[in-house]
PDB file of C-alpha atoms in Angstrom:
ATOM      1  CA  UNK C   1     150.984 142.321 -29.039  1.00 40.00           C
ATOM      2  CA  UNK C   2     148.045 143.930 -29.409  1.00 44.00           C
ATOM      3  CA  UNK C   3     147.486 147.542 -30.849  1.00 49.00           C
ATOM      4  CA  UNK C   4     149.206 148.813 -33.827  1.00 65.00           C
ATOM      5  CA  UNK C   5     152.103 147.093 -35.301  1.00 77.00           C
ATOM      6  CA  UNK C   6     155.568 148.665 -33.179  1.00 86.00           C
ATOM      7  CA  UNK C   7     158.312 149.441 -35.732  1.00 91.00           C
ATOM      8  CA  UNK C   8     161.560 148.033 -34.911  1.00 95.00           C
ATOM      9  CA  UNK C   9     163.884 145.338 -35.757  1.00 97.00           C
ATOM     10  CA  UNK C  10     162.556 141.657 -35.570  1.00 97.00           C
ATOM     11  CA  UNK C  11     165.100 138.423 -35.143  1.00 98.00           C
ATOM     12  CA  UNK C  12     164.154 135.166 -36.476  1.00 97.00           C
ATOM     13  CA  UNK C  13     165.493 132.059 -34.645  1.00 97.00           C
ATOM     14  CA  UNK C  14     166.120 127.924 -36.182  1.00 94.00           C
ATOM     15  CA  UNK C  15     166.925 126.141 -33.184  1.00 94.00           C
ATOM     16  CA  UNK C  16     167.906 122.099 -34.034  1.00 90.00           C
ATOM     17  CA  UNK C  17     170.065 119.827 -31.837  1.00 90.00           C
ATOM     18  CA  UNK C  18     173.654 121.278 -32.641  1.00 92.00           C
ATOM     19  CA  UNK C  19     172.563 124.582 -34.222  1.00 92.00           C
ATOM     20  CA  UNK C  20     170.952 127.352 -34.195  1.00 95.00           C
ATOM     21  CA  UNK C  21     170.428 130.155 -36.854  1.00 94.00           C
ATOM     22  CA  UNK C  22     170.141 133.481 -36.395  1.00 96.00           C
ATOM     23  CA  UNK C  23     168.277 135.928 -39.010  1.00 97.00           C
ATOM     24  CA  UNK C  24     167.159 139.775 -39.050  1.00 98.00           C
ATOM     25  CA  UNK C  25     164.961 141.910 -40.556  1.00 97.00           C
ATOM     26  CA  UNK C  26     165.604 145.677 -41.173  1.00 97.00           C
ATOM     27  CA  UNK C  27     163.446 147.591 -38.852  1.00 96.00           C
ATOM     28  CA  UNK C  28     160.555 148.464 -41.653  1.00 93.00           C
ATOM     29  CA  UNK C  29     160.433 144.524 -41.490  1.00 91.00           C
ATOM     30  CA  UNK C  30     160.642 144.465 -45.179  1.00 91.00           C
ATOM     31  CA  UNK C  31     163.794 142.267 -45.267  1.00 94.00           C
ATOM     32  CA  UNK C  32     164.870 139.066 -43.630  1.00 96.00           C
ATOM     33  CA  UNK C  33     168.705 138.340 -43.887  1.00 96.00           C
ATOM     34  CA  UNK C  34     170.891 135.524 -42.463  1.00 95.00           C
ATOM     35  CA  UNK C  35     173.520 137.047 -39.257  1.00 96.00           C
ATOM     36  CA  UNK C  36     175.008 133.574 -38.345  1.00 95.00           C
ATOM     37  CA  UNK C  37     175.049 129.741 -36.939  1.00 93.00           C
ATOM     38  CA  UNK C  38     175.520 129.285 -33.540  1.00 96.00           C
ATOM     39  CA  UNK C  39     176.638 126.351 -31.989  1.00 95.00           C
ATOM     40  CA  UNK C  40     173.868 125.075 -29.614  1.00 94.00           C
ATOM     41  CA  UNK C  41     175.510 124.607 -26.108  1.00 92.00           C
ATOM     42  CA  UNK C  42     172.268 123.373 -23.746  1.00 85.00           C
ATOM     43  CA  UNK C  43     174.858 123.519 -20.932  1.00 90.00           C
ATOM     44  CA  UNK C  44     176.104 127.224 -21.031  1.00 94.00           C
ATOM     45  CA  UNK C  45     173.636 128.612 -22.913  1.00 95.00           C
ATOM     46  CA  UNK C  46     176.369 130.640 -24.804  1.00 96.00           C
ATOM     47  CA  UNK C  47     174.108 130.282 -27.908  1.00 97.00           C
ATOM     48  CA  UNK C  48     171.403 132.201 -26.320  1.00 98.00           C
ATOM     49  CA  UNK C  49     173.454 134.717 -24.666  1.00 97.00           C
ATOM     50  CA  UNK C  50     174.930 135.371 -28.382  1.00 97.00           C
ATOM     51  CA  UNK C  51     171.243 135.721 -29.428  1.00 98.00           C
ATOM     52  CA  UNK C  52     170.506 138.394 -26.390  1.00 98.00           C
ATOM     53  CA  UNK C  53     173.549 140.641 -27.827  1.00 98.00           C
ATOM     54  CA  UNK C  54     172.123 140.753 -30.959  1.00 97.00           C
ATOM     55  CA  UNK C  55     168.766 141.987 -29.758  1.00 98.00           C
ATOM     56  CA  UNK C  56     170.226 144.652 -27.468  1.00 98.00           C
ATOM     57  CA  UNK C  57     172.384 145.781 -30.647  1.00 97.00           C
ATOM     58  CA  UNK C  58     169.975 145.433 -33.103  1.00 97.00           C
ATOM     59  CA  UNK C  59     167.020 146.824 -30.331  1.00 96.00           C
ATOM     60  CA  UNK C  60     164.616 144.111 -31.694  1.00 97.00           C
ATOM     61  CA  UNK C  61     161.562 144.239 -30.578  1.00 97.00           C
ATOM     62  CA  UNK C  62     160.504 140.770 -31.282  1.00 97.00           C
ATOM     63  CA  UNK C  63     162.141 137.518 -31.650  1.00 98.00           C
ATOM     64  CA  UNK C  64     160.662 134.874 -33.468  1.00 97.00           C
ATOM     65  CA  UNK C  65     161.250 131.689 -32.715  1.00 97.00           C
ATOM     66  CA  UNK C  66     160.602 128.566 -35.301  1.00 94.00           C
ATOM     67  CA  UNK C  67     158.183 125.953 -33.691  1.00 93.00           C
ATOM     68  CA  UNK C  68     158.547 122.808 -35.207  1.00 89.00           C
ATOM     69  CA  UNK C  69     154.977 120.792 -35.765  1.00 79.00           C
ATOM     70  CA  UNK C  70     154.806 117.845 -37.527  1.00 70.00           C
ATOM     71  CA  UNK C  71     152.697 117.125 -40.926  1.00 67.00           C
ATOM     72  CA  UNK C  72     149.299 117.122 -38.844  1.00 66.00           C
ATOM     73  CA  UNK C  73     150.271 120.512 -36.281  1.00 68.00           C
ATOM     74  CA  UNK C  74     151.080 118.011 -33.272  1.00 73.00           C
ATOM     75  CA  UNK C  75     153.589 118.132 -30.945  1.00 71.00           C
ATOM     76  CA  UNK C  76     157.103 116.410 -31.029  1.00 75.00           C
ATOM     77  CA  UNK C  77     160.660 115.897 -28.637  1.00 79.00           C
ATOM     78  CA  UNK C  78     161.757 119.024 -31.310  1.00 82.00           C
ATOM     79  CA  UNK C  79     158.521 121.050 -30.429  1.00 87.00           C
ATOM     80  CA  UNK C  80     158.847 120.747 -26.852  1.00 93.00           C
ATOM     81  CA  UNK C  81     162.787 121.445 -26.951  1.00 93.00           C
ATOM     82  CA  UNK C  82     161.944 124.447 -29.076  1.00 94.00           C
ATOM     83  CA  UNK C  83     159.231 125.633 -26.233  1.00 95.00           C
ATOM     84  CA  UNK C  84     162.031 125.372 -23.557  1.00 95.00           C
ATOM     85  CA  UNK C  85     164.583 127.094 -25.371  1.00 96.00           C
ATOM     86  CA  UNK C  86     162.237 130.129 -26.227  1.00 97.00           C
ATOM     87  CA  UNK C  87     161.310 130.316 -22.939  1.00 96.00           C
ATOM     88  CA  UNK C  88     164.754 130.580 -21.517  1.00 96.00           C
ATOM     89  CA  UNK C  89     165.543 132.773 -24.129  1.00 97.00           C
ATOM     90  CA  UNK C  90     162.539 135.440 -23.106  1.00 97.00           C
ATOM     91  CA  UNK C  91     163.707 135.159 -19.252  1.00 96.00           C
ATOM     92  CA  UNK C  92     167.509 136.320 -20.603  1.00 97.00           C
ATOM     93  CA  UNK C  93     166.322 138.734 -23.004  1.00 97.00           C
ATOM     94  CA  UNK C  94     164.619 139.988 -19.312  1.00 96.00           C
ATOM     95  CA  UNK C  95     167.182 140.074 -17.206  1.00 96.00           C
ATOM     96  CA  UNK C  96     169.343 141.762 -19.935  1.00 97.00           C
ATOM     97  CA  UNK C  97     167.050 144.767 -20.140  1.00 96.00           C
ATOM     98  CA  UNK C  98     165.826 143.865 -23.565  1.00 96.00           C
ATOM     99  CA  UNK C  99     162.223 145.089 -24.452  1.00 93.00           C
ATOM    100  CA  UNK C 100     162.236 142.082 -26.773  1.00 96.00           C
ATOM    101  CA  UNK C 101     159.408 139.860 -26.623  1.00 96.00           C
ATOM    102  CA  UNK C 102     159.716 136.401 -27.475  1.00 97.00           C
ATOM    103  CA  UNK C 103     156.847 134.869 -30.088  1.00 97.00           C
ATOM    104  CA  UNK C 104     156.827 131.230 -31.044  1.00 96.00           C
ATOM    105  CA  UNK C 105     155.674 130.865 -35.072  1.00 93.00           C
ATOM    106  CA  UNK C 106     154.628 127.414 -37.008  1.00 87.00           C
ATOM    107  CA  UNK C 107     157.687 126.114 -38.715  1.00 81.00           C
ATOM    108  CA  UNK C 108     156.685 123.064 -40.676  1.00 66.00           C
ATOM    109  CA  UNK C 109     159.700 122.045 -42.979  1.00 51.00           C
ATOM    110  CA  UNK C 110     161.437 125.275 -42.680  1.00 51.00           C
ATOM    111  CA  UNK C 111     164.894 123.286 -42.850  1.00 52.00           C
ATOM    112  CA  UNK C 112     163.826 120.983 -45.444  1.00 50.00           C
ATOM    113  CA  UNK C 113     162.723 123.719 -47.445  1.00 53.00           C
ATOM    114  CA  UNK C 114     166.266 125.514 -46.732  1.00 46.00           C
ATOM    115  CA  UNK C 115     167.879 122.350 -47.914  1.00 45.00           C
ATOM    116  CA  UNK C 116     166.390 122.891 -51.146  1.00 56.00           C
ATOM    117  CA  UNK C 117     166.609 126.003 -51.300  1.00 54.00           C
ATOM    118  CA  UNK C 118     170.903 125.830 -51.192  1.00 49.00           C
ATOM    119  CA  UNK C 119     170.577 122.837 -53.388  1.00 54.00           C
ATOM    120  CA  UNK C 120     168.991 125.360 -56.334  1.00 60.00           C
ATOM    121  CA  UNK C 121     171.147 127.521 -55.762  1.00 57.00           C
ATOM    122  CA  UNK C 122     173.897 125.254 -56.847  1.00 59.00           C
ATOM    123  CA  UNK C 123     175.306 124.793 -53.607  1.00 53.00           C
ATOM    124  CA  UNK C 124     177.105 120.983 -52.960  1.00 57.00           C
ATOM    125  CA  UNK C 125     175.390 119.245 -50.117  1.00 54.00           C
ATOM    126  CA  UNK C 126     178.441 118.557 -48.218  1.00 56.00           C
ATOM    127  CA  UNK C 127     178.527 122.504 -48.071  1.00 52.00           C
ATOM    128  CA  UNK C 128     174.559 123.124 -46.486  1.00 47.00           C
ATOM    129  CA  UNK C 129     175.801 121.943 -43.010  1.00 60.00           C
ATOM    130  CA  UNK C 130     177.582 125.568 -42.408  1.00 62.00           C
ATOM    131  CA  UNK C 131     174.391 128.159 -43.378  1.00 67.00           C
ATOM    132  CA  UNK C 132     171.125 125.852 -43.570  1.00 69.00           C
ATOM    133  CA  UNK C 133     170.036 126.763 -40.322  1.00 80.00           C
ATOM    134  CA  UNK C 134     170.841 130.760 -41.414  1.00 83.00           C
ATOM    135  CA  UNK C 135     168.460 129.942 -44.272  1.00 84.00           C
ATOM    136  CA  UNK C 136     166.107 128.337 -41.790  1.00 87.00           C
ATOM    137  CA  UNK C 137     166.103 131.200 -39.596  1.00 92.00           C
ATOM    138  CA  UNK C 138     165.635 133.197 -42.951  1.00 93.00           C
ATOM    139  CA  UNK C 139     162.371 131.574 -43.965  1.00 91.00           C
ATOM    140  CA  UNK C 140     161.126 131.385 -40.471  1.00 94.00           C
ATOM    141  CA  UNK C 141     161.213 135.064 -39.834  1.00 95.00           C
ATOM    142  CA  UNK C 142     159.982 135.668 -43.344  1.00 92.00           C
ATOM    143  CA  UNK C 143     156.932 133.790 -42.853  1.00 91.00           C
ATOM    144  CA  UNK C 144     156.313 135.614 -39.727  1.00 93.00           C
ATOM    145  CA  UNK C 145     156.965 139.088 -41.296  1.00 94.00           C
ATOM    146  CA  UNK C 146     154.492 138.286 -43.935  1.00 90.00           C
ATOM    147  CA  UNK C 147     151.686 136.965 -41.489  1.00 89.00           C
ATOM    148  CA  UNK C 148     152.336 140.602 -39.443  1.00 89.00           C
ATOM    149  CA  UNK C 149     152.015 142.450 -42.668  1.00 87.00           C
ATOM    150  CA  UNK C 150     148.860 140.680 -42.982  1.00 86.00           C
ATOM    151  CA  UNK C 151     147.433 140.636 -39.971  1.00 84.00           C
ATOM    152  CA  UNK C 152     148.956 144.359 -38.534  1.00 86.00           C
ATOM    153  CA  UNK C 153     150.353 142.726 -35.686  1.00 87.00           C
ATOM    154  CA  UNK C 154     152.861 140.325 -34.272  1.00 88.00           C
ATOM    155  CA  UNK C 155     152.768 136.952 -35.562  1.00 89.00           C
ATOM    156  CA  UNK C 156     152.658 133.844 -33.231  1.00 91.00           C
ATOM    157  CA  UNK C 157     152.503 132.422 -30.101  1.00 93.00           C
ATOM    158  CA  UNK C 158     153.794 134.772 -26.925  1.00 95.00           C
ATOM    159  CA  UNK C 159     155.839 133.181 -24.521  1.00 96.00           C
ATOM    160  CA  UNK C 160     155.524 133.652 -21.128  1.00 88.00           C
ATOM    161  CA  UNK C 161     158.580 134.848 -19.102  1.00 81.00           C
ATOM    162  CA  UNK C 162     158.888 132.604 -15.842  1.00 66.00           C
ATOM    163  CA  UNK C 163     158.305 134.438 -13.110  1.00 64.00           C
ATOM    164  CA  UNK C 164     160.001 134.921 -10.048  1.00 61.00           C
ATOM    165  CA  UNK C 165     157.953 133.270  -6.893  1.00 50.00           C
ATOM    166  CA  UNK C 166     154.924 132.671  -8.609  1.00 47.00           C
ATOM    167  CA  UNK C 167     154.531 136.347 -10.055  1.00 51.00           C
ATOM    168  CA  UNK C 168     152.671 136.765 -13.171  1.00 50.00           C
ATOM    169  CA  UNK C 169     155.464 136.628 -15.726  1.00 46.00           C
ATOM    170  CA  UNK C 170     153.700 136.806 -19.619  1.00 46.00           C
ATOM    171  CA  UNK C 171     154.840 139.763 -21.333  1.00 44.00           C
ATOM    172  CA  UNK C 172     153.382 140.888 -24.671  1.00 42.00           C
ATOM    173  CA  UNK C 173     149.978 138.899 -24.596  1.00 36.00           C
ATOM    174  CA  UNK C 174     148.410 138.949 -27.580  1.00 39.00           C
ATOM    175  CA  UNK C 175     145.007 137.561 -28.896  1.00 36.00           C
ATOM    176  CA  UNK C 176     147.300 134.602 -31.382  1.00 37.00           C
TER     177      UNK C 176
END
């Protein structure tokens, strides 16, 4: 986005194989919290349609989704599945009326950092399966809240919303 920083609640996304977290911040974006693990279901997309209701409730404005580089910022299967996911997630967010724009943001070792994270805080390993990819989506969002703060504007990547026959579908452009 370009132009002033729009108030308004922001959603932070972890998507991995069989999860995905959810987070939210308030809608002064000072504070990320975790809302829940979905179970990722490629073939329904219930996961994402869970994700759209909580933007339409919440009235986000932006939804952040983590985009997992490796060590040296190149691309892998995860980055790629990440990239499709967001995108499908900004044409449902469409279709369901939300103003939400969808913004891809770096998320190098988000989950390994969430990991340790739950391990400090005394939780047993066997027990990080059920909220790591909360605390993912957690740190993910954070990071992006901070780089907004920073740089009085959204933080990452827009995604383009596929267009019906061959319309121009981006949404939200911003100079990222």
């Amino acid at each position: 986005m370009s132009g002033p920083l729009r108030r308004g609640v922001r959603l932070g996304v972890d998507v991995g194989q069989a999860r995905v977290g959810l987070a939210a911040s308030d809608p002064d974006g000072i504070l990320a919290t975790p809302v829940r693990t979905l179970k990722r279901d490629a073939q329904k997309g219930f996961d994402r349609r869970m994700i759209v209701r909580e933007a339409i409730e919440r009235d986000a404005v932006v939804v952040y989704v983590g985009l997992p580089v490796n060590l040296q910022g190149r691309s892998t299967a995860s980055t790629e599945d990440a990239v499709q996911y967001a995108e499908l997630l900004a044409g449902e967010l469409l279709a369901a009326g939300s103003g939400a724009r969808v913004n891809l943001v770096d998320e190098r070792l988000s989950t390994v950092s969430a990991h340790r994270q739950l391990r400090e805080a005394g939780r047993d390993t066997r027990s990080h399966r059920a909220v790591v990819d909360q605390v993912a989506a957690v740190q993910i969002l954070e990071q992006a809240l901070n780089m907004q703060q920073s740089l009085q504007r959204d933080a990452g990547r827009p995604v383009a919303v596929p267009a019906p026959d061959g319309e121009d579908g981006t949404r939200g452009r911003s100079d990222s």
